[in-house]
């Protein structure tokens, strides 16, 4: 059986959907525990709303291909996200671990959307380009925000720890 550009694109869309499910789960768990970091909480909640929209966009892209998301991949990523959140929650420096992990995850998402954008025309799905570009821009904005705030979050964490000592 020959693999077509559309086949690769559909697998990429399903993977991206599962990736966004994982992101949603992570942000939901993190936002529950960010009371000491209101600015981070606000940005995480804002990006959570973007992520829900990104999931809808990916579903539109899949529907345009006559396909749907992979329930198995989505469920596996959801479980993984919750396990990761639980592991970080047990750490005293949870906010730092989450900041580092979120930074890496945003760049993973950026790469996934760039790959999908590279494939969409070859797959005959150029009509989905604008949806994918919107999601890519949101991920790039979030990655830039995290990067710009690593030092601030680290300083806030240090101040909270010193006050508690």
CSV table of C-alpha atoms in Angstrom, one decimal:
chain,number,residue,atom,x,y,z
A,1,UNK,CA,0.0,0.0,0.0
A,2,UNK,CA,1.3,3.4,-1.0
A,3,UNK,CA,1.3,6.2,1.6
A,4,UNK,CA,0.0,9.4,0.2
A,5,UNK,CA,0.6,13.0,1.4
A,6,UNK,CA,-3.0,13.0,2.5
A,7,UNK,CA,-2.4,9.9,4.7
A,8,UNK,CA,0.5,11.5,6.4
A,9,UNK,CA,-1.4,14.7,6.8
A,10,UNK,CA,-4.4,12.9,8.4
A,11,UNK,CA,-2.1,11.1,10.8
A,12,UNK,CA,-0.5,14.4,11.6
A,13,UNK,CA,-3.9,16.0,12.3
A,14,UNK,CA,-4.9,13.1,14.6
A,15,UNK,CA,-1.6,13.4,16.4
A,16,UNK,CA,-2.0,17.2,16.7
A,17,UNK,CA,-5.5,16.7,18.1
A,18,UNK,CA,-4.2,14.3,20.7
A,19,UNK,CA,-1.4,16.8,21.5
A,20,UNK,CA,-4.0,19.5,22.1
A,21,UNK,CA,-6.0,17.2,24.3
A,22,UNK,CA,-2.9,16.7,26.4
A,23,UNK,CA,-2.3,20.4,26.5
A,24,UNK,CA,-5.8,21.1,27.6
A,25,UNK,CA,-5.5,18.5,30.4
A,26,UNK,CA,-2.2,19.9,31.6
A,27,UNK,CA,-3.5,23.5,31.6
A,28,UNK,CA,-6.7,22.5,33.4
A,29,UNK,CA,-4.7,20.8,36.2
A,30,UNK,CA,-2.1,23.6,36.4
A,31,UNK,CA,-4.7,26.4,36.5
A,32,UNK,CA,-6.2,24.8,39.6
A,33,UNK,CA,-2.9,25.3,41.4
A,34,UNK,CA,-1.7,28.7,40.3
A,35,UNK,CA,-3.3,30.9,43.1
A,36,UNK,CA,0.2,32.4,44.0
A,37,UNK,CA,0.8,33.3,40.4
A,38,UNK,CA,-2.3,35.3,39.2
A,39,UNK,CA,-0.6,36.6,36.0
A,40,UNK,CA,0.4,33.0,35.0
A,41,UNK,CA,-3.0,31.7,35.9
A,42,UNK,CA,-4.7,34.4,33.7
A,43,UNK,CA,-2.4,33.5,30.7
A,44,UNK,CA,-2.9,29.8,31.2
A,45,UNK,CA,-6.7,30.2,31.3
A,46,UNK,CA,-6.5,32.4,28.1
A,47,UNK,CA,-4.4,29.8,26.3
A,48,UNK,CA,-6.8,27.1,27.5
A,49,UNK,CA,-9.6,28.8,25.7
A,50,UNK,CA,-7.3,29.1,22.6
A,51,UNK,CA,-6.6,25.4,22.9
A,52,UNK,CA,-10.2,24.5,22.9
A,53,UNK,CA,-10.6,26.5,19.7
A,54,UNK,CA,-7.6,24.8,18.3
A,55,UNK,CA,-9.2,21.4,18.9
A,56,UNK,CA,-12.2,22.6,17.0
A,57,UNK,CA,-10.1,23.8,14.1
A,58,UNK,CA,-8.3,20.4,14.0
A,59,UNK,CA,-11.7,18.7,13.9
A,60,UNK,CA,-12.7,20.9,11.0
A,61,UNK,CA,-9.5,20.0,9.2
A,62,UNK,CA,-10.1,16.3,9.8
A,63,UNK,CA,-13.7,16.6,8.6
A,64,UNK,CA,-12.5,18.3,5.4
A,65,UNK,CA,-10.5,15.1,4.8
A,66,UNK,CA,-13.6,12.9,5.6
A,67,UNK,CA,-11.9,11.8,8.8
A,68,UNK,CA,-12.2,12.2,12.6
A,69,UNK,CA,-9.9,12.3,15.6
A,70,UNK,CA,-8.4,9.2,17.2
A,71,UNK,CA,-10.2,8.5,20.4
A,72,UNK,CA,-7.4,6.1,21.5
A,73,UNK,CA,-4.7,8.7,20.9
A,74,UNK,CA,-6.7,11.4,22.7
A,75,UNK,CA,-7.4,9.1,25.7
A,76,UNK,CA,-3.7,8.1,26.0
A,77,UNK,CA,-2.5,11.7,25.9
A,78,UNK,CA,-5.2,12.7,28.4
A,79,UNK,CA,-3.9,10.1,30.9
A,80,UNK,CA,-0.3,11.1,30.2
A,81,UNK,CA,-1.1,14.7,30.9
A,82,UNK,CA,-2.8,14.0,34.2
A,83,UNK,CA,0.1,11.8,35.3
A,84,UNK,CA,2.5,14.5,34.5
A,85,UNK,CA,0.5,17.1,36.3
A,86,UNK,CA,0.3,14.9,39.4
A,87,UNK,CA,4.1,14.3,39.3
A,88,UNK,CA,4.8,18.0,39.1
A,89,UNK,CA,2.2,18.8,41.8
A,90,UNK,CA,4.2,16.7,44.3
A,91,UNK,CA,7.3,18.8,43.7
A,92,UNK,CA,8.0,21.8,45.9
A,93,UNK,CA,9.1,23.8,42.9
A,94,UNK,CA,6.0,22.8,40.8
A,95,UNK,CA,5.7,26.3,39.2
A,96,UNK,CA,9.3,26.1,37.9
A,97,UNK,CA,8.9,22.5,36.5
A,98,UNK,CA,5.6,23.5,34.9
A,99,UNK,CA,7.2,26.6,33.3
A,100,UNK,CA,10.0,24.6,31.9
A,101,UNK,CA,7.7,21.9,30.6
A,102,UNK,CA,5.2,24.4,29.2
A,103,UNK,CA,8.1,26.1,27.3
A,104,UNK,CA,9.1,22.8,25.7
A,105,UNK,CA,5.5,21.8,25.0
A,106,UNK,CA,4.7,25.0,23.2
A,107,UNK,CA,7.7,24.5,20.9
A,108,UNK,CA,6.6,20.9,20.3
A,109,UNK,CA,3.2,22.3,19.2
A,110,UNK,CA,4.8,24.9,17.0
A,111,UNK,CA,6.8,22.3,15.2
A,112,UNK,CA,3.6,20.1,14.8
A,113,UNK,CA,1.7,23.0,13.2
A,114,UNK,CA,4.6,23.9,10.9
A,115,UNK,CA,4.7,20.3,9.7
A,116,UNK,CA,0.9,20.3,9.1
A,117,UNK,CA,1.2,23.5,7.1
A,118,UNK,CA,4.0,22.0,5.0
A,119,UNK,CA,1.7,19.0,4.2
A,120,UNK,CA,-1.6,20.6,3.7
A,121,UNK,CA,-1.1,21.7,0.1
A,122,UNK,CA,0.5,18.4,-0.9
A,123,UNK,CA,-2.5,16.6,0.7
A,124,UNK,CA,-4.9,18.7,-1.3
A,125,UNK,CA,-6.1,20.5,1.8
A,126,UNK,CA,-4.9,24.0,1.2
A,127,UNK,CA,-8.3,25.2,2.4
A,128,UNK,CA,-7.3,24.3,5.9
A,129,UNK,CA,-4.2,26.5,5.8
A,130,UNK,CA,-5.7,29.5,7.5
A,131,UNK,CA,-7.0,27.4,10.4
A,132,UNK,CA,-3.6,25.9,11.0
A,133,UNK,CA,-1.9,29.3,10.7
A,134,UNK,CA,-4.2,30.7,13.3
A,135,UNK,CA,-3.3,27.9,15.7
A,136,UNK,CA,0.4,28.3,14.9
A,137,UNK,CA,0.3,32.0,15.7
A,138,UNK,CA,-1.4,31.3,19.1
A,139,UNK,CA,1.2,28.8,20.0
A,140,UNK,CA,4.0,31.1,19.0
A,141,UNK,CA,2.5,33.9,21.2
A,142,UNK,CA,2.2,31.6,24.2
A,143,UNK,CA,5.8,30.3,23.7
A,144,UNK,CA,7.0,33.9,23.5
A,145,UNK,CA,5.0,34.8,26.7
A,146,UNK,CA,6.5,31.9,28.6
A,147,UNK,CA,10.0,32.7,27.4
A,148,UNK,CA,9.5,36.4,28.4
A,149,UNK,CA,8.3,35.4,31.9
A,150,UNK,CA,10.7,32.6,33.0
A,151,UNK,CA,12.8,35.1,35.1
A,152,UNK,CA,9.7,36.7,36.6
A,153,UNK,CA,8.1,33.4,37.6
A,154,UNK,CA,11.5,32.2,39.0
A,155,UNK,CA,11.8,35.4,41.1
A,156,UNK,CA,8.2,35.1,42.3
A,157,UNK,CA,8.8,31.5,43.3
A,158,UNK,CA,12.0,32.5,45.2
A,159,UNK,CA,10.1,35.4,47.0
A,160,UNK,CA,7.3,33.0,48.1
A,161,UNK,CA,9.8,30.4,49.3
A,162,UNK,CA,11.9,32.9,51.2
A,163,UNK,CA,8.7,34.4,52.9
A,164,UNK,CA,7.7,30.8,53.9
A,165,UNK,CA,11.1,30.0,55.5
